[in-house]
Amino acid sequence: MGTLASELGSHAERLSGQPRVYVDANMPARLVAFMRAALQWDVLFVIEHDDLRRARDGEHYRLARQLRRTLITLDRDFLDDVAFPPALSPGVIVCSAADERILARLLHHIDDSVFRASSADPPLRGRKLWLTIDLVDNPDQ
Protein backbone atom coordinates (compact mmCIF):
# COMPACT_ATOMS: atom_id res chain seq x y z
CA MET A 1 0.00 0.00 0.00
CA GLY A 2 1.35 3.43 -0.97
CA THR A 3 0.78 6.90 0.37
CA LEU A 4 -2.56 8.65 0.17
CA ALA A 5 -1.25 10.78 -2.71
CA SER A 6 0.02 7.80 -4.67
CA GLU A 7 -3.19 5.83 -4.14
CA LEU A 8 -5.50 8.70 -5.07
CA GLY A 9 -3.34 10.29 -7.79
CA SER A 10 -4.71 8.33 -10.73
CA HIS A 11 -8.31 8.87 -9.59
CA ALA A 12 -7.83 12.62 -9.28
CA GLU A 13 -6.41 12.77 -12.80
CA ARG A 14 -9.44 11.06 -14.27
CA LEU A 15 -11.88 13.22 -12.33
CA SER A 16 -10.39 16.61 -13.11
CA GLY A 17 -10.09 16.28 -16.89
CA GLN A 18 -7.59 19.13 -16.73
CA PRO A 19 -3.84 19.01 -17.21
CA ARG A 20 -2.30 18.53 -13.77
CA VAL A 21 0.94 20.42 -13.22
CA TYR A 22 3.40 21.02 -10.42
CA VAL A 23 4.97 24.48 -10.67
CA ASP A 24 8.09 25.32 -8.71
CA ALA A 25 8.95 28.57 -6.96
CA ASN A 26 10.70 30.33 -9.82
CA MET A 27 7.58 30.69 -11.97
CA PRO A 28 5.98 34.15 -11.70
CA ALA A 29 2.63 34.12 -9.86
CA ARG A 30 0.93 35.97 -12.76
CA LEU A 31 1.77 33.06 -15.05
CA VAL A 32 0.38 30.58 -12.55
CA ALA A 33 -2.84 32.62 -12.57
CA PHE A 34 -2.76 32.46 -16.39
CA MET A 35 -2.36 28.66 -16.26
CA ARG A 36 -5.38 28.39 -14.01
CA ALA A 37 -7.70 30.95 -15.59
CA ALA A 38 -6.87 30.96 -19.30
CA LEU A 39 -5.60 27.41 -19.75
CA GLN A 40 -7.79 25.76 -17.11
CA TRP A 41 -4.90 23.72 -15.66
CA ASP A 42 -5.00 22.13 -12.22
CA VAL A 43 -1.89 23.80 -10.77
CA LEU A 44 -0.05 22.92 -7.58
CA PHE A 45 2.10 26.03 -7.03
CA VAL A 46 4.75 25.44 -4.38
CA ILE A 47 4.74 29.08 -3.23
CA GLU A 48 1.21 28.53 -1.92
CA HIS A 49 2.38 25.71 0.38
CA ASP A 50 4.59 26.64 3.33
CA ASP A 51 6.13 23.18 3.52
CA LEU A 52 7.15 23.22 -0.18
CA ARG A 53 8.39 26.80 -0.67
CA ARG A 54 11.99 26.09 0.24
CA ALA A 55 12.15 22.43 -0.74
CA ARG A 56 15.13 21.31 -2.78
CA ASP A 57 14.78 20.51 -6.47
CA GLY A 58 15.02 16.78 -5.78
CA GLU A 59 12.03 16.96 -3.47
CA HIS A 60 9.98 18.80 -6.10
CA TYR A 61 10.95 16.18 -8.69
CA ARG A 62 9.95 13.34 -6.35
CA LEU A 63 6.66 14.96 -5.33
CA ALA A 64 5.64 15.79 -8.89
CA ARG A 65 6.13 12.14 -9.80
CA GLN A 66 4.33 10.88 -6.70
CA LEU A 67 1.40 13.21 -7.36
CA ARG A 68 1.40 12.38 -11.09
CA ARG A 69 1.82 15.99 -12.13
CA THR A 70 3.96 17.38 -14.93
CA LEU A 71 6.68 19.57 -13.44
CA ILE A 72 6.86 23.00 -15.09
CA THR A 73 9.80 25.23 -14.27
CA LEU A 74 12.18 27.91 -15.45
CA ASP A 75 15.04 26.12 -13.66
CA ARG A 76 17.46 24.52 -16.13
CA ASP A 77 18.95 22.40 -13.33
CA PHE A 78 16.15 19.92 -14.04
CA LEU A 79 17.76 19.19 -17.44
CA ASP A 80 20.60 17.37 -15.66
CA ASP A 81 19.86 13.71 -16.41
CA VAL A 82 22.23 12.47 -13.71
CA ALA A 83 20.59 14.46 -10.91
CA PHE A 84 17.09 14.04 -12.38
CA PRO A 85 16.95 10.75 -14.32
CA PRO A 86 14.42 10.78 -17.16
CA ALA A 87 13.27 7.26 -16.25
CA LEU A 88 12.03 8.66 -12.93
CA SER A 89 10.59 11.78 -14.49
CA PRO A 90 6.99 12.76 -13.89
CA GLY A 91 7.36 14.67 -17.13
CA VAL A 92 9.32 17.89 -16.98
CA ILE A 93 8.95 21.04 -19.03
CA VAL A 94 11.72 23.60 -18.65
CA CYS A 95 10.68 26.92 -20.18
CA SER A 96 12.69 29.94 -21.18
CA ALA A 97 11.43 33.16 -22.70
CA ALA A 98 12.45 36.81 -22.87
CA ASP A 99 9.48 38.07 -20.85
CA GLU A 100 6.22 36.98 -19.24
CA ARG A 101 4.09 37.78 -22.27
CA ILE A 102 6.16 35.50 -24.48
CA LEU A 103 6.22 32.86 -21.77
CA ALA A 104 2.40 32.96 -21.66
CA ARG A 105 2.36 32.29 -25.42
CA LEU A 106 4.76 29.40 -24.89
CA LEU A 107 2.49 27.96 -22.17
CA HIS A 108 -0.47 28.23 -24.53
CA HIS A 109 1.51 26.27 -27.13
CA ILE A 110 2.32 23.63 -24.48
CA ASP A 111 -1.39 23.36 -23.70
CA ASP A 112 -2.26 22.74 -27.35
CA SER A 113 0.62 20.52 -28.40
CA VAL A 114 1.38 18.56 -25.22
CA PHE A 115 -1.57 18.42 -22.86
CA ARG A 116 -4.56 18.59 -25.22
CA ALA A 117 -2.89 16.46 -27.90
CA SER A 118 -2.09 13.49 -25.66
CA SER A 119 -4.18 10.84 -23.98
CA ALA A 120 -1.22 9.68 -21.87
CA ASP A 121 -1.53 10.23 -18.16
CA PRO A 122 0.63 12.27 -17.44
CA PRO A 123 1.58 13.04 -21.04
CA LEU A 124 5.37 13.36 -20.61
CA ARG A 125 6.11 10.67 -18.02
CA GLY A 126 9.73 9.60 -18.43
CA ARG A 127 10.56 12.57 -20.67
CA LYS A 128 11.75 16.14 -20.46
CA LEU A 129 11.19 19.08 -22.76
CA TRP A 130 13.22 22.25 -22.89
CA LEU A 131 11.22 24.93 -24.68
CA THR A 132 12.74 28.30 -25.28
CA ILE A 133 11.83 31.47 -27.10
CA ASP A 134 14.49 34.06 -26.47
CA LEU A 135 13.34 36.65 -28.99
CA VAL A 136 11.95 39.98 -27.90
CA ASP A 137 8.24 40.12 -28.68
CA ASN A 138 7.64 42.50 -31.57
CA PRO A 139 4.00 42.97 -32.61
CA ASP A 140 5.16 44.24 -36.03
CA GLN A 141 6.69 40.87 -36.95
Coordinates of N, CA and C in Angstrom, one line a residue:
M1 N 0.8 -1.2 0.0 CA 0.0 0.0 0.0 C 0.9 1.2 0.0
G2 N 0.6 2.2 -0.8 CA 1.3 3.4 -1.0 C 0.8 4.5 -0.1
T3 N 1.3 5.7 -0.4 CA 0.8 6.9 0.4 C -0.6 7.3 -0.1
L4 N -1.3 8.2 0.6 CA -2.6 8.6 0.2 C -2.5 9.3 -1.2
A5 N -1.4 10.1 -1.4 CA -1.3 10.8 -2.7 C -1.1 9.8 -3.8
S6 N -0.2 8.8 -3.6 CA 0.0 7.8 -4.7 C -1.2 6.9 -5.0
E7 N -2.0 6.6 -3.9 CA -3.2 5.8 -4.1 C -4.3 6.6 -4.8
L8 N -4.4 7.9 -4.5 CA -5.5 8.7 -5.1 C -5.1 9.5 -6.3
G9 N -3.8 9.5 -6.7 CA -3.3 10.3 -7.8 C -4.0 10.0 -9.1
S10 N -4.1 8.7 -9.4 CA -4.7 8.3 -10.7 C -6.2 8.6 -10.8
H11 N -6.9 8.5 -9.6 CA -8.3 8.9 -9.6 C -8.5 10.4 -9.8
A12 N -7.7 11.2 -9.2 CA -7.8 12.6 -9.3 C -7.6 13.1 -10.7
E13 N -6.7 12.4 -11.4 CA -6.4 12.8 -12.8 C -7.6 12.5 -13.6
R14 N -8.3 11.4 -13.5 CA -9.4 11.1 -14.3 C -10.6 12.0 -14.0
L15 N -10.8 12.4 -12.7 CA -11.9 13.2 -12.3 C -11.8 14.7 -12.8
S16 N -10.6 15.2 -12.8 CA -10.4 16.6 -13.1 C -10.5 16.9 -14.6
G17 N -10.0 16.0 -15.5 CA -10.1 16.3 -16.9 C -9.2 17.4 -17.3
Q18 N -8.5 18.0 -16.4 CA -7.6 19.1 -16.7 C -6.1 18.7 -16.6
P19 N -5.3 19.3 -17.4 CA -3.8 19.0 -17.2 C -3.5 19.3 -15.8
R20 N -2.7 18.4 -15.2 CA -2.3 18.5 -13.8 C -0.8 18.8 -13.8
V21 N -0.5 20.0 -13.2 CA 0.9 20.4 -13.2 C 1.4 20.8 -11.8
Y22 N 2.7 20.7 -11.7 CA 3.4 21.0 -10.4 C 4.4 22.1 -10.8
V23 N 4.2 23.3 -10.3 CA 5.0 24.5 -10.7 C 5.9 24.9 -9.5
D24 N 7.2 25.0 -9.8 CA 8.1 25.3 -8.7 C 8.1 26.8 -8.5
A25 N 9.0 27.2 -7.5 CA 8.9 28.6 -7.0 C 9.5 29.6 -7.9
N26 N 10.1 29.3 -9.0 CA 10.7 30.3 -9.8 C 9.8 30.8 -10.9
M27 N 8.6 30.3 -11.0 CA 7.6 30.7 -12.0 C 6.8 31.9 -11.4
P28 N 6.7 33.0 -12.2 CA 6.0 34.2 -11.7 C 4.5 33.8 -11.4
A29 N 4.0 34.4 -10.3 CA 2.6 34.1 -9.9 C 1.6 34.5 -10.9
R30 N 1.9 35.6 -11.7 CA 0.9 36.0 -12.8 C 0.8 34.9 -13.8
L31 N 1.9 34.1 -14.1 CA 1.8 33.1 -15.0 C 1.0 31.9 -14.5
V32 N 1.2 31.6 -13.2 CA 0.4 30.6 -12.6 C -1.1 30.9 -12.6
A33 N -1.4 32.2 -12.4 CA -2.8 32.6 -12.6 C -3.3 32.4 -14.0
F34 N -2.4 32.7 -15.0 CA -2.8 32.5 -16.4 C -3.0 31.0 -16.7
M35 N -2.2 30.1 -16.1 CA -2.4 28.7 -16.3 C -3.7 28.2 -15.7
R36 N -4.1 28.8 -14.6 CA -5.4 28.4 -14.0 C -6.6 29.0 -14.7
A37 N -6.5 30.3 -15.0 CA -7.7 30.9 -15.6 C -7.8 30.7 -17.1
A38 N -6.8 31.0 -17.8 CA -6.9 31.0 -19.3 C -6.8 29.5 -19.8
L39 N -5.8 28.8 -19.2 CA -5.6 27.4 -19.8 C -6.4 26.3 -19.0
Q40 N -7.0 26.7 -17.9 CA -7.8 25.8 -17.1 C -7.0 24.5 -16.6
W41 N -5.7 24.8 -16.2 CA -4.9 23.7 -15.7 C -5.1 23.6 -14.2
D42 N -5.0 22.4 -13.7 CA -5.0 22.1 -12.2 C -3.6 22.3 -11.8
V43 N -3.3 23.4 -11.1 CA -1.9 23.8 -10.8 C -1.6 23.7 -9.3
L44 N -0.6 22.9 -8.9 CA -0.1 22.9 -7.6 C 1.2 23.9 -7.6
F45 N 1.0 25.0 -7.0 CA 2.1 26.0 -7.0 C 2.8 26.0 -5.7
V46 N 4.1 25.7 -5.6 CA 4.8 25.4 -4.4 C 4.8 26.7 -3.5
I47 N 4.7 27.9 -4.0 CA 4.7 29.1 -3.2 C 3.5 29.1 -2.3
E48 N 2.4 28.5 -2.7 CA 1.2 28.5 -1.9 C 1.2 27.5 -0.8
H49 N 2.3 26.8 -0.6 CA 2.4 25.7 0.4 C 3.6 25.9 1.2
D50 N 3.5 26.3 2.5 CA 4.6 26.6 3.3 C 5.6 25.5 3.4
D51 N 5.2 24.3 3.4 CA 6.1 23.2 3.5 C 6.9 22.9 2.2
L52 N 6.5 23.5 1.1 CA 7.1 23.2 -0.2 C 8.0 24.4 -0.7
R53 N 7.7 25.6 -0.2 CA 8.4 26.8 -0.7 C 9.9 26.7 -0.8
R54 N 10.5 26.1 0.2 CA 12.0 26.1 0.2 C 12.5 24.7 0.0
A55 N 11.7 23.8 -0.5 CA 12.1 22.4 -0.7 C 13.2 22.4 -1.8
R56 N 14.1 21.5 -1.8 CA 15.1 21.3 -2.8 C 14.5 20.8 -4.1
D57 N 15.3 21.0 -5.2 CA 14.8 20.5 -6.5 C 14.4 19.0 -6.5
G58 N 15.3 18.2 -5.8 CA 15.0 16.8 -5.8 C 13.7 16.4 -5.1
E59 N 13.3 17.2 -4.1 CA 12.0 17.0 -3.5 C 10.9 17.3 -4.4
H60 N 11.0 18.4 -5.1 CA 10.0 18.8 -6.1 C 9.8 17.7 -7.2
Y61 N 11.0 17.2 -7.7 CA 11.0 16.2 -8.7 C 10.2 14.9 -8.2
R62 N 10.6 14.5 -7.0 CA 10.0 13.3 -6.3 C 8.5 13.5 -6.1
L63 N 8.1 14.7 -5.6 CA 6.7 15.0 -5.3 C 5.8 15.1 -6.6
A64 N 6.4 15.7 -7.6 CA 5.6 15.8 -8.9 C 5.3 14.4 -9.4
R65 N 6.3 13.5 -9.3 CA 6.1 12.1 -9.8 C 5.1 11.4 -8.9
Q66 N 5.3 11.5 -7.6 CA 4.3 10.9 -6.7 C 2.9 11.4 -6.9
L67 N 2.7 12.6 -7.2 CA 1.4 13.2 -7.4 C 0.9 13.1 -8.8
R68 N 1.7 12.6 -9.7 CA 1.4 12.4 -11.1 C 1.1 13.7 -11.8
R69 N 2.0 14.7 -11.5 CA 1.8 16.0 -12.1 C 3.1 16.3 -13.0
T70 N 2.9 16.9 -14.1 CA 4.0 17.4 -14.9 C 4.6 18.6 -14.2
L71 N 5.9 18.5 -14.1 CA 6.7 19.6 -13.4 C 7.0 20.6 -14.5
I72 N 6.6 21.9 -14.2 CA 6.9 23.0 -15.1 C 7.7 24.0 -14.3
T73 N 8.8 24.4 -15.0 CA 9.8 25.2 -14.3 C 10.6 26.1 -15.3
L74 N 11.2 27.1 -14.7 CA 12.2 27.9 -15.5 C 13.6 27.5 -15.1
D75 N 13.8 26.6 -14.2 CA 15.0 26.1 -13.7 C 15.7 25.1 -14.5
R76 N 16.8 25.4 -15.2 CA 17.5 24.5 -16.1 C 18.2 23.4 -15.4
D77 N 18.3 23.5 -14.1 CA 19.0 22.4 -13.3 C 18.2 21.1 -13.6
F78 N 16.9 21.1 -13.8 CA 16.1 19.9 -14.0 C 16.5 19.2 -15.3
L79 N 17.3 19.8 -16.2 CA 17.8 19.2 -17.4 C 18.9 18.2 -17.2
D80 N 19.5 18.2 -16.0 CA 20.6 17.4 -15.7 C 20.1 15.9 -15.5
D81 N 20.4 15.1 -16.4 CA 19.9 13.7 -16.4 C 20.5 12.8 -15.3
V82 N 21.6 13.2 -14.8 CA 22.2 12.5 -13.7 C 21.5 12.8 -12.4
A83 N 21.3 14.1 -12.1 CA 20.6 14.5 -10.9 C 19.1 14.2 -11.0
F84 N 18.5 14.2 -12.2 CA 17.1 14.0 -12.4 C 16.9 13.1 -13.5
P85 N 17.0 11.8 -13.3 CA 16.9 10.7 -14.3 C 15.6 10.8 -15.1
P86 N 15.7 10.8 -16.4 CA 14.4 10.8 -17.2 C 13.5 9.6 -16.8
A87 N 14.1 8.4 -16.6 CA 13.3 7.3 -16.3 C 12.4 7.5 -15.0
L88 N 12.8 8.4 -14.1 CA 12.0 8.7 -12.9 C 11.2 9.9 -13.1
S89 N 11.2 10.5 -14.3 CA 10.6 11.8 -14.5 C 9.1 11.7 -14.5
P90 N 8.4 12.7 -13.8 CA 7.0 12.8 -13.9 C 6.6 13.4 -15.2
G91 N 7.6 13.8 -16.0 CA 7.4 14.7 -17.1 C 7.8 16.1 -16.7
V92 N 8.8 16.6 -17.4 CA 9.3 17.9 -17.0 C 9.3 18.8 -18.2
I93 N 8.9 20.0 -18.0 CA 8.9 21.0 -19.0 C 9.7 22.2 -18.5
V94 N 10.9 22.5 -19.0 CA 11.7 23.6 -18.7 C 11.5 24.7 -19.7
C95 N 11.0 25.8 -19.3 CA 10.7 26.9 -20.2 C 11.7 28.0 -20.1
S96 N 11.8 28.8 -21.2 CA 12.7 29.9 -21.2 C 12.1 30.9 -22.2
A97 N 11.9 32.1 -21.8 CA 11.4 33.2 -22.7 C 11.9 34.5 -22.2
A98 N 11.9 35.5 -23.2 CA 12.5 36.8 -22.9 C 11.6 37.6 -21.9
D99 N 10.3 37.4 -21.8 CA 9.5 38.1 -20.9 C 8.2 37.2 -20.6
E100 N 7.4 37.7 -19.6 CA 6.2 37.0 -19.2 C 5.2 36.8 -20.3
R101 N 5.1 37.8 -21.2 CA 4.1 37.8 -22.3 C 4.5 36.7 -23.3
I102 N 5.7 36.6 -23.6 CA 6.2 35.5 -24.5 C 6.0 34.1 -23.8
L103 N 6.3 34.1 -22.5 CA 6.2 32.9 -21.8 C 4.8 32.4 -21.7
A104 N 3.8 33.3 -21.6 CA 2.4 33.0 -21.7 C 2.0 32.3 -23.0
R105 N 2.6 32.9 -24.1 CA 2.4 32.3 -25.4 C 3.0 30.9 -25.5
L106 N 4.1 30.7 -24.9 CA 4.8 29.4 -24.9 C 3.9 28.4 -24.1
L107 N 3.4 28.8 -23.0 CA 2.5 28.0 -22.2 C 1.2 27.6 -22.9
H108 N 0.7 28.5 -23.7 CA -0.5 28.2 -24.5 C -0.1 27.2 -25.6
H109 N 1.0 27.3 -26.2 CA 1.5 26.3 -27.1 C 1.7 24.9 -26.4
I110 N 2.2 24.9 -25.2 CA 2.3 23.6 -24.5 C 0.9 23.0 -24.2
D111 N 0.0 23.9 -23.9 CA -1.4 23.4 -23.7 C -1.9 22.7 -24.9
D112 N -1.8 23.3 -26.1 CA -2.3 22.7 -27.4 C -1.5 21.5 -27.8
S113 N -0.2 21.6 -27.8 CA 0.6 20.5 -28.4 C 1.1 19.4 -27.5
V114 N 1.0 19.6 -26.2 CA 1.4 18.6 -25.2 C 0.2 18.0 -24.5
F115 N -0.5 18.9 -23.7 CA -1.6 18.4 -22.9 C -2.8 18.0 -23.6
R116 N -3.3 18.9 -24.5 CA -4.6 18.6 -25.2 C -4.4 17.6 -26.3
A117 N -3.1 17.4 -26.8 CA -2.9 16.5 -27.9 C -2.6 15.0 -27.4
S118 N -2.5 14.8 -26.2 CA -2.1 13.5 -25.7 C -3.2 12.9 -24.8
S119 N -3.3 11.6 -24.9 CA -4.2 10.8 -24.0 C -3.4 10.2 -22.9
A120 N -2.1 10.3 -22.9 CA -1.2 9.7 -21.9 C -1.5 10.4 -20.6
D121 N -1.2 9.7 -19.5 CA -1.5 10.2 -18.2 C -0.4 10.0 -17.2
P122 N 0.4 11.0 -16.8 CA 0.6 12.3 -17.4 C 1.3 12.2 -18.8
P123 N 1.2 13.2 -19.6 CA 1.6 13.0 -21.0 C 3.1 12.9 -21.3
L124 N 3.9 13.4 -20.4 CA 5.4 13.4 -20.6 C 6.1 12.4 -19.7
R125 N 5.4 11.5 -19.0 CA 6.1 10.7 -18.0 C 7.3 10.0 -18.7
G126 N 8.5 10.2 -17.9 CA 9.7 9.6 -18.4 C 10.5 10.5 -19.4
R127 N 9.9 11.7 -19.7 CA 10.6 12.6 -20.7 C 10.7 14.0 -20.1
K128 N 11.6 14.7 -20.8 CA 11.8 16.1 -20.5 C 11.7 16.9 -21.7
L129 N 11.2 18.1 -21.6 CA 11.2 19.1 -22.8 C 11.8 20.4 -22.3
W130 N 12.7 20.9 -23.2 CA 13.2 22.3 -22.9 C 12.7 23.1 -24.0
L131 N 11.8 24.1 -23.7 CA 11.2 24.9 -24.7 C 11.7 26.4 -24.4
T132 N 12.2 27.0 -25.5 CA 12.7 28.3 -25.3 C 12.4 29.2 -26.5
I133 N 12.0 30.4 -26.1 CA 11.8 31.5 -27.1 C 12.5 32.7 -26.5
D134 N 13.7 33.0 -27.0 CA 14.5 34.1 -26.5 C 14.4 35.3 -27.3
L135 N 13.5 35.5 -28.2 CA 13.3 36.6 -29.0 C 12.5 37.7 -28.3
V136 N 12.8 38.9 -28.5 CA 11.9 40.0 -27.9 C 10.7 40.0 -28.7
D137 N 9.5 40.1 -28.0 CA 8.2 40.1 -28.7 C 8.1 41.4 -29.4
N138 N 7.8 41.3 -30.7 CA 7.6 42.5 -31.6 C 6.3 42.3 -32.3
P139 N 5.3 43.1 -32.0 CA 4.0 43.0 -32.6 C 4.0 43.2 -34.1
D140 N 5.1 43.9 -34.6 CA 5.2 44.2 -36.0 C 5.7 43.1 -36.8
Q141 N 6.2 42.0 -36.2 CA 6.7 40.9 -36.9 C 5.7 39.8 -37.1

